[in-house]
Every structure is written in C-alpha cells, then in structure tokens.
Amino acid sequence: MSELNKNISDFDEFQKQEQYINALQDILYARAGNKQPLAMVRTYGCQQNVADSEKIKGMFEQMGCSLTDNEEDADIIIFNTCAVREHAEDRVFGNVGALKPLKKKKPSLFIGLCGCMMEQEHIAEKIYKSYPYVSLVFGTHEIQRFPVLLYEAVTSKRIIARGQDDGKIYEGIPIHRDGSFKGWLPIMYGCDNFCSYCIVPYVRGRERSRKPDIILNDAREMVKAGFKDITLLGQNVNSYGKGLDEDIDFATLLKQVSDIDGDFRVRFMTSHPKDVSKKLIDTIAENDKICNHIHLPVQCGSDRILKRMNRKYDTEKYLEIVDYAKSKIPDLSITSDIIVGFPGETYEDFQQTLDLIRKVEFTSLFTFIYSARVGTPAAKMDDPVPYEEKAKWMSELLKVQEEIAAKRCAAMVGKTYRVLVEEQAKNGMLSSRTANNIIVEFDGSKDLIGTFCDVEVTQARNWILRGKKL
Ligand code: SAH
Ligand code: SF4
Ligand code: F3S
C-alpha cells in the first residue's frame, strides 16, 4: 500500500535534509502566492505529541513559514493525531472532514496528518482512501524526515509514510516552544510495558532514553531562556537510562536537572507505579526545585483487573508507595489516571477502585471509560457490561472524587504557597499554579504572568482556590 518513495530512506540524520529545507523555502513561498507561508499545527493527545508538534513547528520555521492557530488563514495544515481512545480518533476524522470546504475554497491549501493514529495501518489507509485532499500521511517514526516527505508531497505525489521503529533517537531537530515560561522536555520515547488495553507501545515503538548530557543541555537552555516550569516527559520515566552507556537512573537525572542554577521548578510525567523507587521519592523530598507532585496512574483498584491489565503491581504495592511518599513529602499532591469498565470488570471491582480513591485522596484524576483498541490483547477479551452502565459508574466515581478534591482544597485555606502565574482567567483574575499543581486565582497585574508570587489562600471554591498576593 505504501506510496513511500524508497529512495529517500537514506536520510537518517536531520541535518542532512538541509537541501530539502532550502528548496521548500522557495516552493512554499510560491505556493502561498508569493508571500510568507502560514503553517498551522494542531495537536491532539498527550504531551509527547505536544513535544513532537514543537519539532514540526521548528522545522516549519526553518522552511520560512510563520505559524498560525487559525485554519482559515493557513497555507499548510498539519494535524498531529492521538490513537489512545476511540473518541480521540473520531475527533480527528470529524475535523479532517471539516477541512473539505476550506480546501475547495483554497485549492493551494496543503493538508497533512501525522502522529500516533497514522502509525496504525488500517487508519492510515482509511485516511488515504477517504480523504483525497490529504496529501501527506506520516507516522511517529517518520517525524525526522518531515522536510523530505513534505518536499515529495508538494512536488510530486501524495505520500503515506509509516516507518519502522528503528530504535533510534534523532537529535538536532529545531524546536519551536509553544510557551515562554512553561515547557516540556522529553527524556525518553516509546514504551515497553504493553498494558493490555493500550495502543501506545504499538504506535510509539520501543523505549529509548535520550543521553543525559543532551537533556541537561536542553534544560540549561530552557532555564536561560526564562522557563520557570519544566516537565520531564516519558511514558514511564522511572525506567529512564535503560540501554544507555552512562550509568544513570531517573532519580539521578532529576536531581541533576534540579541542580541547574536559576529560579525554576521541575516536574515529570509519567511514573509507572511498578518501578517507582524510594530513591525517587527521597530525591523529590530533598530538592526544593522538584515539585511536590507525582502523577502516578493506578488505572484500577481491583487486583484481579490490574492483573488482566498487565500493570505488574497490585493495590498493596501501590498503597505502599503512596504511604512512603506521603510520609516523606509534606503537601504532596498525587494525581492519577483511572480506566472505568475494563473488559470483565464487575461493579464489585469498580467499588474497589472507589475504595482506593478514598484511601489515597488524589488531588485530581484523569478518568476514562475503557475504549477497545485494535491489535491490543484487551480488545479480544469479553466485555459484557454495556457502555451506559459504565457511564453510570463513571458518574459515581466523579462524585466521590469531587468530595475529596473539595476537602483537600478546603484544607489549603489560610496557608501560603509559592505559585507560578500562568494567565489571566476569563473572570479577569490571574490564574496561577502551586508546585503541587493546584490552581489559585487572585487579583493582580498581568505583568505578573510568567513569574513566581507568594499567595495566601483565602477561599476554596470546589477545586479552584482563591487567594491574595502577599
Ligand atoms: N504511560 C502512561 C499513560 C499514557 S496513556 C502510563 O502508563 O500511565 C494515558 C492514559 O490513557 C492511561 O493512563 C490510561 O488511563 C488511558 N488509556 C490508555 N489506553 C486506554 C484505553 N484503551 N481506553 C481507555 N483509556 C485508556
Ligand atoms: Fe500505555 Fe502502559 Fe505504556 Fe502507559 S505504560 S503508555 S498505559 S502501555
Ligand atoms: Fe495519544 Fe500517542 Fe500520546 S496515542 S496519548 S498522543 S503517545
């Protein structure tokens, strides 16, 4: 099925693509009607995709494009897609369909799709067949070849490029960072865990770690550029370092990042509970720049279901980590992901999830109704509970969590926190975040955006706090 031009597969280092970037500067300028071309990249899914989009934007800038968020203005539109749940995929199909009139009105518009969805053969093929106005489809393993692929697609023919996972990391791709004070720093790519419900290992390939000196260099540059909140990214940061020549683990890397001079804070996601170490917890506890926040997806509170999910921990182990972390880190905020309605999950299993949520008292939860993913083991399991029933369980869960969040927020009233001011909220107040990731709104000048302030919490309104600047 692949229309991929085999002749271009030699380019395994981004720098070698300079000639294509140079050529594209002229070609894209001409296609845009002899003006600076406008490129739009829309990102679906998780921070990994956000980080990839920052690379695509960086490459667009090298090609002489400026960036826009408005599809009506754009000369080139790229959707960076997510495959993690059916809902995410449906949104992409809907939004690609909605581009048809735009393409009709402006035939020179170039439309491309990339990301996790495109790494699935049946999806890439469906897009290629059903949307003839999509000129380029490329998967997550092909991102470093974007200039070559774009060149081929604008100068000769439609391209589908779904690569093989070659296990490599391509450094040196330029990055356009979306924010100016809050940024993402990937430390590793891929996932080896194969949780039975999850598509990520199939679309992102095997786990591989970036070299520590490159990460530290990136972090130093971000701090120098004024970044105040840096999130180290990976699907399972706790296994950072495997396969590297350097003898380093995640806790050591985290400490090294936090040791960089400057006024900033560092956080990370995601930690897989199966290999959180005491050393990691101690490192968080001992270093002020590391946020007192840990995102520790538990997925479910039933050991029977955790086994079927292939998560490789049980609730006892999970609670042991939580207890240790709470004892070491005052004001610790723990957040989590929960899947409701995994195949074979009963109402009794679900009640165990509620019990666990009550025990841990998470600050907030990302909750998902199970979605079958083609090619995963769970998709072949019997799934007798109807969706409507699962939706009812979900409402029950959200109620429990709301009460916990309200209680946690109420306990913060009267205390003072150092917050990073992020934006002006719709109500005109400044919206800021504590190190443990809780939103505090307060009155103040817009000039404070991007700076740290000390704020006393005066009022708890559900999960948003109000405060006053000291
Ligand atoms: N690597 C991270 C998670 C990445 S995916 C981790 O292991 O925690 C983000 C979340 O999406 C998962 O934690 C899970 O809760 C949810 N998810 C993944 N696959 C799903 C599926 N098939 N149906 C519903 N939710 C899913
Ligand atoms: Fe998916 Fe599990 Fe890997 Fe997370 S650890 S990305 S849930 S397979
Ligand atoms: Fe989605 Fe890919 Fe992330 S499937 S959740 S964008 S790794």
Short mmCIF file of C-alpha atoms and ligand atoms in Angstrom, two decimals:
data_model
loop_
_atom_site.label_atom_id
_atom_site.label_comp_id
_atom_site.label_asym_id
_atom_site.label_seq_id
_atom_site.Cartn_x
_atom_site.Cartn_y
_atom_site.Cartn_z
CA MET A 1 0.00 0.00 0.00
CA SER A 2 2.85 2.34 0.67
CA GLU A 3 3.44 5.16 -1.76
CA LEU A 4 6.59 5.89 0.19
CA ASN A 5 9.46 6.81 -2.03
CA LYS A 6 12.11 4.30 -1.06
CA ASN A 7 14.92 6.47 -2.41
CA ILE A 8 14.61 8.90 0.42
CA SER A 9 15.08 6.47 3.27
CA ASP A 10 18.82 7.14 3.49
CA PHE A 11 18.35 10.34 5.40
CA ASP A 12 18.73 9.26 8.97
CA GLU A 13 20.08 12.48 10.37
CA PHE A 14 18.04 15.60 10.37
CA GLN A 15 20.92 17.84 9.35
CA LYS A 16 21.26 16.03 6.03
CA GLN A 17 17.93 17.44 4.98
CA GLU A 18 19.15 20.97 4.61
CA GLN A 19 18.81 20.88 0.83
CA TYR A 20 15.11 19.99 1.15
CA ILE A 21 14.53 22.74 3.68
CA ASN A 22 16.21 25.25 1.37
CA ALA A 23 14.16 24.10 -1.60
CA LEU A 24 10.95 24.22 0.43
CA GLN A 25 11.58 27.85 1.38
CA ASP A 26 11.08 28.85 -2.26
CA ILE A 27 8.40 26.29 -3.08
CA LEU A 28 6.17 27.10 -0.11
CA TYR A 29 6.62 30.84 -0.65
CA ALA A 30 5.45 30.47 -4.25
CA ARG A 31 2.53 28.17 -3.29
CA ALA A 32 1.33 30.77 -0.77
CA GLY A 33 1.06 33.32 -3.61
CA ASN A 34 4.50 34.88 -3.21
CA LYS A 35 4.15 35.71 0.43
CA GLN A 36 5.41 34.23 3.66
CA PRO A 37 3.55 30.93 4.06
CA LEU A 38 1.45 30.37 7.19
CA ALA A 39 1.58 26.93 8.79
CA MET A 40 -0.83 25.56 11.36
CA VAL A 41 -0.11 22.52 13.52
CA ARG A 42 -2.99 21.22 15.62
CA THR A 43 -2.11 18.78 18.37
CA TYR A 44 -4.31 16.03 19.76
CA GLY A 45 -3.36 13.73 22.64
CA CYS A 46 -0.68 13.80 25.26
CA GLN A 47 2.44 15.87 25.97
CA GLN A 48 4.50 13.54 23.77
CA ASN A 49 2.51 14.83 20.83
CA VAL A 50 2.81 18.40 22.09
CA ALA A 51 6.59 17.95 22.12
CA ASP A 52 6.55 16.43 18.61
CA SER A 53 4.44 19.33 17.33
CA GLU A 54 7.04 21.72 18.70
CA LYS A 55 9.56 19.97 16.43
CA ILE A 56 7.30 20.18 13.38
CA LYS A 57 6.77 23.87 14.09
CA GLY A 58 10.54 24.31 14.45
CA MET A 59 11.03 22.71 11.03
CA PHE A 60 8.32 24.91 9.51
CA GLU A 61 10.14 27.98 10.77
CA GLN A 62 13.31 26.74 9.08
CA MET A 63 11.32 26.47 5.86
CA GLY A 64 10.50 30.16 6.16
CA CYS A 65 6.92 29.73 7.41
CA SER A 66 5.33 31.67 10.18
CA LEU A 67 2.90 29.93 12.50
CA THR A 68 -0.81 30.45 12.93
CA ASP A 69 -3.58 28.91 15.04
CA ASN A 70 -6.24 29.85 12.53
CA GLU A 71 -7.05 27.28 9.86
CA GLU A 72 -8.80 29.85 7.65
CA ASP A 73 -5.51 31.76 7.29
CA ALA A 74 -3.24 28.75 6.92
CA ASP A 75 -1.48 27.71 3.72
CA ILE A 76 -0.43 24.42 5.31
CA ILE A 77 -2.33 22.47 7.94
CA ILE A 78 -0.90 19.53 9.86
CA PHE A 79 -2.95 17.54 12.39
CA ASN A 80 -0.81 15.62 14.88
CA THR A 81 -3.16 12.84 15.98
CA CYS A 82 -3.74 10.61 19.01
CA ALA A 83 -4.88 6.97 18.97
CA VAL A 84 -5.31 6.31 22.66
CA ARG A 85 -9.12 6.14 22.65
CA GLU A 86 -11.83 5.92 20.02
CA HIS A 87 -13.14 9.35 20.96
CA ALA A 88 -9.74 10.92 20.19
CA GLU A 89 -9.75 9.26 16.76
CA ASP A 90 -13.33 10.27 15.99
CA ARG A 91 -12.48 13.90 16.66
CA VAL A 92 -9.67 13.71 14.12
CA PHE A 93 -11.88 12.10 11.46
CA GLY A 94 -14.53 14.78 12.08
CA ASN A 95 -12.06 17.63 11.92
CA VAL A 96 -10.36 16.33 8.77
CA GLY A 97 -13.77 16.04 7.14
CA ALA A 98 -14.49 19.63 8.13
CA LEU A 99 -11.43 20.81 6.16
CA LYS A 100 -13.01 19.81 2.82
CA PRO A 101 -14.83 23.13 2.16
CA LEU A 102 -11.68 25.04 3.09
CA LYS A 103 -9.64 23.05 0.58
CA LYS A 104 -12.34 23.67 -2.06
CA LYS A 105 -12.19 27.41 -1.45
CA LYS A 106 -8.39 27.45 -1.48
CA PRO A 107 -7.03 24.64 -3.70
CA SER A 108 -3.41 25.50 -2.87
CA LEU A 109 -4.03 24.58 0.79
CA PHE A 110 -1.74 21.69 1.80
CA ILE A 111 -3.14 19.23 4.33
CA GLY A 112 -1.08 16.59 6.16
CA LEU A 113 -1.72 14.21 9.03
CA CYS A 114 0.82 12.70 11.39
CA GLY A 115 1.15 11.22 14.85
CA CYS A 116 0.05 8.08 16.62
CA MET A 117 -3.11 7.36 14.61
CA MET A 118 -1.11 7.32 11.39
CA GLU A 119 1.18 4.63 12.74
CA GLN A 120 -1.78 2.20 12.55
CA GLU A 121 -2.03 0.67 9.11
CA HIS A 122 -5.84 0.43 8.96
CA ILE A 123 -6.23 4.09 9.96
CA ALA A 124 -3.54 5.44 7.62
CA GLU A 125 -5.16 3.52 4.77
CA LYS A 126 -8.64 4.75 5.64
CA ILE A 127 -7.44 8.36 5.67
CA TYR A 128 -5.60 7.91 2.39
CA LYS A 129 -8.65 6.40 0.70
CA SER A 130 -11.42 8.51 2.20
CA TYR A 131 -9.80 11.95 2.18
CA PRO A 132 -8.15 12.54 -1.21
CA TYR A 133 -7.38 16.13 -0.26
CA VAL A 134 -4.96 14.91 2.42
CA SER A 135 -1.61 14.97 0.64
CA LEU A 136 0.73 13.60 3.30
CA VAL A 137 0.29 10.97 5.99
CA PHE A 138 3.24 10.12 8.23
CA GLY A 139 3.68 8.24 11.49
CA THR A 140 5.60 8.94 14.66
CA HIS A 141 8.72 7.11 13.41
CA GLU A 142 8.99 9.42 10.41
CA ILE A 143 8.96 12.82 12.06
CA GLN A 144 12.69 13.44 11.46
CA ARG A 145 12.08 13.03 7.73
CA PHE A 146 9.33 15.63 7.62
CA PRO A 147 11.21 18.01 5.27
CA VAL A 148 11.86 15.22 2.73
CA LEU A 149 8.31 13.93 2.94
CA LEU A 150 6.82 17.39 2.60
CA TYR A 151 9.09 18.11 -0.35
CA GLU A 152 8.00 14.93 -2.10
CA ALA A 153 4.33 15.56 -1.36
CA VAL A 154 4.31 19.16 -2.63
CA THR A 155 6.43 18.48 -5.70
CA SER A 156 5.24 15.10 -6.92
CA LYS A 157 2.59 12.93 -5.32
CA ARG A 158 0.57 12.03 -2.25
CA ILE A 159 2.61 10.15 0.30
CA ILE A 160 1.91 7.69 3.07
CA ALA A 161 4.97 7.12 5.20
CA ARG A 162 4.57 4.70 8.05
CA GLY A 163 8.07 3.90 9.18
CA GLN A 164 9.63 1.05 11.03
CA ASP A 165 10.67 1.64 14.61
CA ASP A 166 14.44 1.73 14.14
CA GLY A 167 15.01 2.25 17.87
CA LYS A 168 16.97 5.43 17.21
CA ILE A 169 16.67 8.90 18.63
CA TYR A 170 17.06 11.78 16.22
CA GLU A 171 18.65 14.77 17.91
CA GLY A 172 19.19 18.17 16.39
CA ILE A 173 15.67 18.86 15.13
CA PRO A 174 14.87 22.54 15.72
CA ILE A 175 12.15 23.24 18.29
CA HIS A 176 9.60 26.00 18.40
CA ARG A 177 8.50 26.04 22.04
CA ASP A 178 4.84 26.94 22.46
CA GLY A 179 5.19 28.61 25.82
CA SER A 180 7.73 31.05 27.15
CA PHE A 181 7.82 30.01 30.82
CA LYS A 182 6.24 26.54 30.97
CA GLY A 183 7.83 23.89 28.79
CA TRP A 184 8.20 20.21 28.00
CA LEU A 185 11.43 18.28 27.87
CA PRO A 186 11.25 14.72 26.52
CA ILE A 187 13.79 12.46 28.21
CA MET A 188 12.77 9.24 26.52
CA TYR A 189 10.50 7.90 23.81
CA GLY A 190 8.37 4.80 23.34
CA CYS A 191 7.06 2.26 25.82
CA ASP A 192 7.85 -1.40 26.56
CA ASN A 193 5.10 -2.08 29.06
CA PHE A 194 2.29 -3.33 26.87
CA CYS A 195 -0.55 -2.72 29.29
CA SER A 196 -3.23 -4.91 27.72
CA TYR A 197 -5.59 -2.04 26.81
CA CYS A 198 -3.02 0.40 25.46
CA ILE A 199 -2.06 1.25 21.88
CA VAL A 200 0.93 3.44 22.77
CA PRO A 201 3.66 0.74 22.55
CA TYR A 202 2.42 -0.17 19.05
CA VAL A 203 2.42 3.39 17.73
CA ARG A 204 5.41 4.80 19.58
CA GLY A 205 7.81 1.87 19.41
CA ARG A 206 10.30 0.57 21.95
CA GLU A 207 11.50 2.51 24.94
CA ARG A 208 14.70 4.52 24.41
CA SER A 209 16.36 7.18 26.54
CA ARG A 210 17.98 10.41 25.39
CA LYS A 211 21.53 10.97 26.55
CA PRO A 212 21.76 12.79 29.89
CA ASP A 213 24.19 15.45 28.65
CA ILE A 214 21.80 16.38 25.82
CA ILE A 215 18.86 16.58 28.23
CA LEU A 216 20.84 18.69 30.71
CA ASN A 217 21.96 20.96 27.93
CA ASP A 218 18.34 21.43 26.77
CA ALA A 219 17.27 22.10 30.37
CA ARG A 220 20.03 24.71 30.82
CA GLU A 221 18.97 26.44 27.64
CA MET A 222 15.35 26.47 28.74
CA VAL A 223 16.27 27.99 32.10
CA LYS A 224 18.46 30.56 30.36
CA ALA A 225 15.55 31.41 28.04
CA GLY A 226 13.38 32.14 31.10
CA PHE A 227 11.44 28.88 31.52
CA LYS A 228 10.13 28.60 35.08
CA ASP A 229 8.32 25.27 34.96
CA ILE A 230 9.89 22.34 33.13
CA THR A 231 8.21 18.95 32.81
CA LEU A 232 10.43 15.96 32.04
CA LEU A 233 8.47 13.69 29.74
CA GLY A 234 8.28 9.99 29.04
CA GLN A 235 5.62 7.25 29.06
CA ASN A 236 7.43 5.69 32.00
CA VAL A 237 10.14 8.00 33.31
CA ASN A 238 11.10 5.53 36.04
CA SER A 239 12.83 3.28 33.56
CA TYR A 240 14.95 6.16 32.22
CA GLY A 241 18.52 5.15 31.50
CA LYS A 242 18.00 1.55 30.39
CA GLY A 243 20.23 0.79 27.43
CA LEU A 244 22.41 3.90 27.81
CA ASP A 245 26.19 3.67 28.12
CA GLU A 246 26.03 6.07 31.05
CA ASP A 247 25.18 4.55 34.43
CA ILE A 248 22.22 6.75 35.33
CA ASP A 249 18.69 6.34 36.62
CA PHE A 250 15.73 8.72 36.63
CA ALA A 251 16.20 9.97 40.19
CA THR A 252 19.80 10.97 39.38
CA LEU A 253 18.78 12.74 36.18
CA LEU A 254 16.01 14.60 38.02
CA LYS A 255 18.47 15.72 40.69
CA GLN A 256 20.94 16.89 38.04
CA VAL A 257 18.24 18.95 36.31
CA SER A 258 17.19 20.47 39.63
CA ASP A 259 20.82 21.37 40.36
CA ILE A 260 20.95 23.73 37.37
CA ASP A 261 21.35 27.33 38.55
CA GLY A 262 18.28 29.52 38.23
CA ASP A 263 14.82 30.20 39.60
CA PHE A 264 12.67 27.43 38.15
CA ARG A 265 10.86 24.27 39.13
CA VAL A 266 10.87 20.84 37.58
CA ARG A 267 8.22 18.11 37.42
CA PHE A 268 7.82 14.91 35.45
CA MET A 269 5.32 12.55 33.93
CA THR A 270 4.50 9.75 33.80
CA SER A 271 5.67 7.45 36.59
CA HIS A 272 4.63 3.83 36.33
CA PRO A 273 3.88 2.52 39.83
CA LYS A 274 5.58 -0.81 39.10
CA ASP A 275 9.02 0.78 39.40
CA VAL A 276 8.84 3.91 41.50
CA SER A 277 11.89 3.77 43.75
CA LYS A 278 12.34 5.07 47.28
CA LYS A 279 15.32 6.92 45.88
CA LEU A 280 12.98 8.86 43.58
CA ILE A 281 10.68 9.81 46.45
CA ASP A 282 13.68 10.84 48.57
CA THR A 283 15.03 12.92 45.70
CA ILE A 284 11.72 14.79 45.44
CA ALA A 285 11.65 15.28 49.19
CA GLU A 286 15.21 16.62 49.38
CA ASN A 287 15.21 19.08 46.48
CA ASP A 288 13.20 22.27 46.61
CA LYS A 289 13.10 22.79 42.87
CA ILE A 290 11.38 19.46 42.30
CA CYS A 291 7.62 19.92 42.59
CA ASN A 292 5.80 18.07 45.34
CA HIS A 293 3.60 16.46 42.75
CA ILE A 294 3.61 12.96 41.37
CA HIS A 295 1.34 11.71 38.62
CA LEU A 296 1.01 8.03 39.41
CA PRO A 297 -1.63 6.35 37.26
CA VAL A 298 -3.22 3.49 39.16
CA GLN A 299 -5.86 2.69 36.48
CA CYS A 300 -7.94 0.48 38.78
CA GLY A 301 -8.37 -0.57 42.42
CA SER A 302 -9.06 -4.26 41.79
CA ASP A 303 -6.06 -6.59 41.84
CA ARG A 304 -7.88 -9.03 39.57
CA ILE A 305 -8.33 -6.34 36.92
CA LEU A 306 -4.83 -4.90 37.38
CA LYS A 307 -3.52 -8.35 36.51
CA ARG A 308 -5.66 -8.50 33.36
CA MET A 309 -4.41 -5.02 32.51
CA ASN A 310 -0.82 -6.32 32.74
CA ARG A 311 0.13 -3.48 35.06
CA LYS A 312 2.59 -5.58 37.10
CA TYR A 313 1.71 -4.12 40.53
CA ASP A 314 -1.13 -4.71 42.95
CA THR A 315 -3.01 -2.29 45.19
CA GLU A 316 -0.86 -3.25 48.18
CA LYS A 317 2.31 -2.22 46.34
CA TYR A 318 0.63 0.95 45.09
CA LEU A 319 -0.51 1.98 48.57
CA GLU A 320 2.93 1.21 49.96
CA ILE A 321 4.49 3.75 47.56
CA VAL A 322 1.77 6.29 48.33
CA ASP A 323 2.25 5.90 52.10
CA TYR A 324 6.02 6.24 51.79
CA ALA A 325 5.70 9.32 49.57
CA LYS A 326 3.16 10.96 51.87
CA SER A 327 5.39 10.33 54.90
CA LYS A 328 8.41 11.91 53.20
CA ILE A 329 6.86 14.80 51.27
CA PRO A 330 4.63 17.25 53.11
CA ASP A 331 1.89 18.79 50.97
CA LEU A 332 2.39 16.10 48.34
CA SER A 333 -0.14 16.09 45.55
CA ILE A 334 -0.84 12.76 43.88
CA THR A 335 -2.80 12.64 40.65
CA SER A 336 -3.80 9.59 38.68
CA ASP A 337 -5.44 8.07 35.63
CA ILE A 338 -8.38 5.71 36.02
CA ILE A 339 -9.98 3.44 33.45
CA VAL A 340 -13.60 2.56 34.17
CA GLY A 341 -15.18 -0.53 32.63
CA PHE A 342 -12.17 -2.60 31.57
CA PRO A 343 -13.36 -5.87 29.92
CA GLY A 344 -14.64 -8.22 32.61
CA GLU A 345 -14.69 -5.54 35.32
CA THR A 346 -17.68 -6.02 37.63
CA TYR A 347 -19.42 -3.49 39.83
CA GLU A 348 -17.58 -5.08 42.79
CA ASP A 349 -14.23 -4.48 41.07
CA PHE A 350 -15.30 -0.91 40.43
CA GLN A 351 -16.20 -0.44 44.11
CA GLN A 352 -12.61 -1.39 44.93
CA THR A 353 -11.44 1.45 42.71
CA LEU A 354 -13.64 3.82 44.72
CA ASP A 355 -12.17 2.44 47.96
CA LEU A 356 -8.66 3.09 46.68
CA ILE A 357 -9.56 6.62 45.59
CA ARG A 358 -10.91 7.33 49.08
CA LYS A 359 -7.77 5.93 50.68
CA VAL A 360 -5.27 7.86 48.58
CA GLU A 361 -7.25 11.13 48.31
CA PHE A 362 -5.93 12.14 44.91
CA THR A 363 -5.73 15.85 44.13
CA SER A 364 -7.26 15.23 40.74
CA LEU A 365 -7.98 12.39 38.36
CA PHE A 366 -7.99 11.86 34.63
CA THR A 367 -10.80 9.39 34.12
CA PHE A 368 -11.58 7.37 31.02
CA ILE A 369 -14.20 4.86 30.04
CA TYR A 370 -12.42 1.86 28.53
CA SER A 371 -12.09 2.04 24.76
CA ALA A 372 -11.13 -1.07 22.75
CA ARG A 373 -8.04 -0.56 20.58
CA VAL A 374 -7.49 -2.75 17.53
CA GLY A 375 -4.47 -5.02 17.99
CA THR A 376 -4.31 -4.90 21.80
CA PRO A 377 -4.94 -8.04 23.93
CA ALA A 378 -7.81 -6.41 25.84
CA ALA A 379 -9.73 -5.84 22.61
CA LYS A 380 -10.11 -9.62 22.36
CA MET A 381 -11.44 -10.02 25.92
CA ASP A 382 -15.13 -10.46 26.70
CA ASP A 383 -16.67 -7.12 27.55
CA PRO A 384 -20.25 -7.79 28.68
CA VAL A 385 -21.01 -4.55 30.57
CA PRO A 386 -22.83 -2.07 28.31
CA TYR A 387 -21.39 1.41 27.81
CA GLU A 388 -24.40 3.07 29.51
CA GLU A 389 -23.69 1.08 32.67
CA LYS A 390 -20.01 2.09 32.59
CA ALA A 391 -21.07 5.72 32.19
CA LYS A 392 -23.14 5.39 35.37
CA TRP A 393 -20.11 4.01 37.23
CA MET A 394 -18.12 6.94 35.93
CA SER A 395 -20.62 9.46 37.35
CA GLU A 396 -20.42 7.70 40.70
CA LEU A 397 -16.64 7.95 40.62
CA LEU A 398 -16.64 11.62 39.71
CA LYS A 399 -18.89 12.39 42.67
CA VAL A 400 -16.53 10.64 45.07
CA GLN A 401 -13.55 12.50 43.61
CA GLU A 402 -15.35 15.85 43.78
CA GLU A 403 -15.86 15.44 47.51
CA ILE A 404 -12.20 14.54 48.01
CA ALA A 405 -10.98 17.48 45.93
CA ALA A 406 -13.25 19.87 47.85
CA LYS A 407 -11.94 18.56 51.16
CA ARG A 408 -8.32 18.84 50.03
CA CYS A 409 -8.82 22.37 48.76
CA ALA A 410 -10.58 23.45 51.95
CA ALA A 411 -7.54 22.25 53.92
CA MET A 412 -5.34 24.67 51.97
CA VAL A 413 -7.24 27.77 53.11
CA GLY A 414 -5.15 30.04 55.32
CA LYS A 415 -1.84 28.64 54.04
CA THR A 416 0.68 30.45 51.86
CA TYR A 417 2.01 28.98 48.62
CA ARG A 418 4.57 29.99 46.03
CA VAL A 419 2.71 29.98 42.74
CA LEU A 420 3.64 30.45 39.10
CA VAL A 421 1.27 32.90 37.42
CA GLU A 422 0.10 31.35 34.14
CA GLU A 423 -2.57 33.51 32.55
CA GLN A 424 -5.47 35.83 33.03
CA ALA A 425 -8.61 33.79 33.71
CA LYS A 426 -11.92 34.54 31.96
CA ASN A 427 -13.14 36.28 35.12
CA GLY A 428 -10.24 38.77 34.90
CA MET A 429 -8.31 37.32 37.83
CA LEU A 430 -4.82 35.89 37.47
CA SER A 431 -4.68 32.13 37.31
CA SER A 432 -1.66 30.52 38.92
CA ARG A 433 -0.47 27.06 39.91
CA THR A 434 1.16 25.80 43.08
CA ALA A 435 4.10 23.41 42.87
CA ASN A 436 1.66 20.60 43.64
CA ASN A 437 -0.37 21.61 40.63
CA ILE A 438 -3.38 23.27 42.22
CA ILE A 439 -4.92 26.35 40.63
CA VAL A 440 -5.11 29.52 42.71
CA GLU A 441 -6.80 32.65 41.35
CA PHE A 442 -6.01 36.09 42.68
CA ASP A 443 -6.24 39.75 41.69
CA GLY A 444 -3.11 41.26 40.24
CA SER A 445 -1.44 42.88 37.26
CA LYS A 446 -1.00 40.97 34.01
CA ASP A 447 2.72 41.80 34.24
CA LEU A 448 2.98 39.02 36.82
CA ILE A 449 2.27 36.32 34.20
CA GLY A 450 5.32 34.07 33.95
CA THR A 451 6.65 34.99 37.40
CA PHE A 452 6.53 33.36 40.83
CA CYS A 453 4.47 35.03 43.59
CA ASP A 454 3.64 34.19 47.20
CA VAL A 455 -0.11 33.90 47.64
CA GLU A 456 -2.19 33.25 50.70
CA VAL A 457 -5.22 31.05 50.01
CA THR A 458 -8.35 32.76 51.31
CA GLN A 459 -11.17 30.72 49.88
CA ALA A 460 -11.83 27.27 48.38
CA ARG A 461 -14.33 27.05 45.54
CA ASN A 462 -14.58 23.35 44.65
CA TRP A 463 -11.20 22.56 43.10
CA ILE A 464 -10.19 26.13 42.35
CA LEU A 465 -8.77 28.24 45.13
CA ARG A 466 -8.89 32.00 45.56
CA GLY A 467 -6.16 33.90 47.28
CA LYS A 468 -4.39 37.20 47.79
CA LYS A 469 -0.87 38.15 46.83
CA LEU A 470 1.44 38.82 49.75
N1 SAH B 1 2.25 5.98 30.06
C1 SAH B 1 1.21 6.47 30.84
C2 SAH B 1 -0.12 6.62 30.15
C3 SAH B 1 -0.25 7.06 28.77
S1 SAH B 1 -1.86 6.98 28.09
C4 SAH B 1 1.01 5.50 31.97
O1 SAH B 1 1.32 4.34 31.88
O2 SAH B 1 0.45 5.90 32.95
C5 SAH B 1 -2.78 7.98 29.22
C6 SAH B 1 -3.92 7.29 29.88
O3 SAH B 1 -4.91 6.94 28.93
C7 SAH B 1 -3.60 5.98 30.56
O4 SAH B 1 -3.01 6.15 31.80
C8 SAH B 1 -4.94 5.33 30.65
O5 SAH B 1 -5.62 5.69 31.82
C9 SAH B 1 -5.68 5.90 29.45
N2 SAH B 1 -5.87 4.88 28.42
C10 SAH B 1 -4.93 4.27 27.68
N3 SAH B 1 -5.49 3.38 26.84
C11 SAH B 1 -6.83 3.42 27.07
C12 SAH B 1 -7.94 2.73 26.53
N4 SAH B 1 -7.80 1.79 25.61
N5 SAH B 1 -9.18 3.04 27.00
C13 SAH B 1 -9.34 3.98 27.95
N6 SAH B 1 -8.32 4.66 28.49
C14 SAH B 1 -7.07 4.39 28.07
FE1 SF4 B 2 0.34 2.55 27.73
FE2 SF4 B 2 1.04 1.14 29.82
FE3 SF4 B 2 2.91 2.18 28.24
FE4 SF4 B 2 1.46 3.77 29.78
S1 SF4 B 2 2.89 2.19 30.48
S2 SF4 B 2 1.95 4.08 27.64
S3 SF4 B 2 -0.54 2.78 29.78
S4 SF4 B 2 1.44 0.58 27.71
FE1 F3S B 3 -2.17 9.65 22.23
FE2 F3S B 3 0.11 8.98 21.17
FE3 F3S B 3 0.06 10.28 23.44
S1 F3S B 3 -1.69 7.70 21.27
S2 F3S B 3 -1.84 9.63 24.38
S3 F3S B 3 -0.65 11.06 21.52
S4 F3S B 3 1.55 8.75 22.82
#
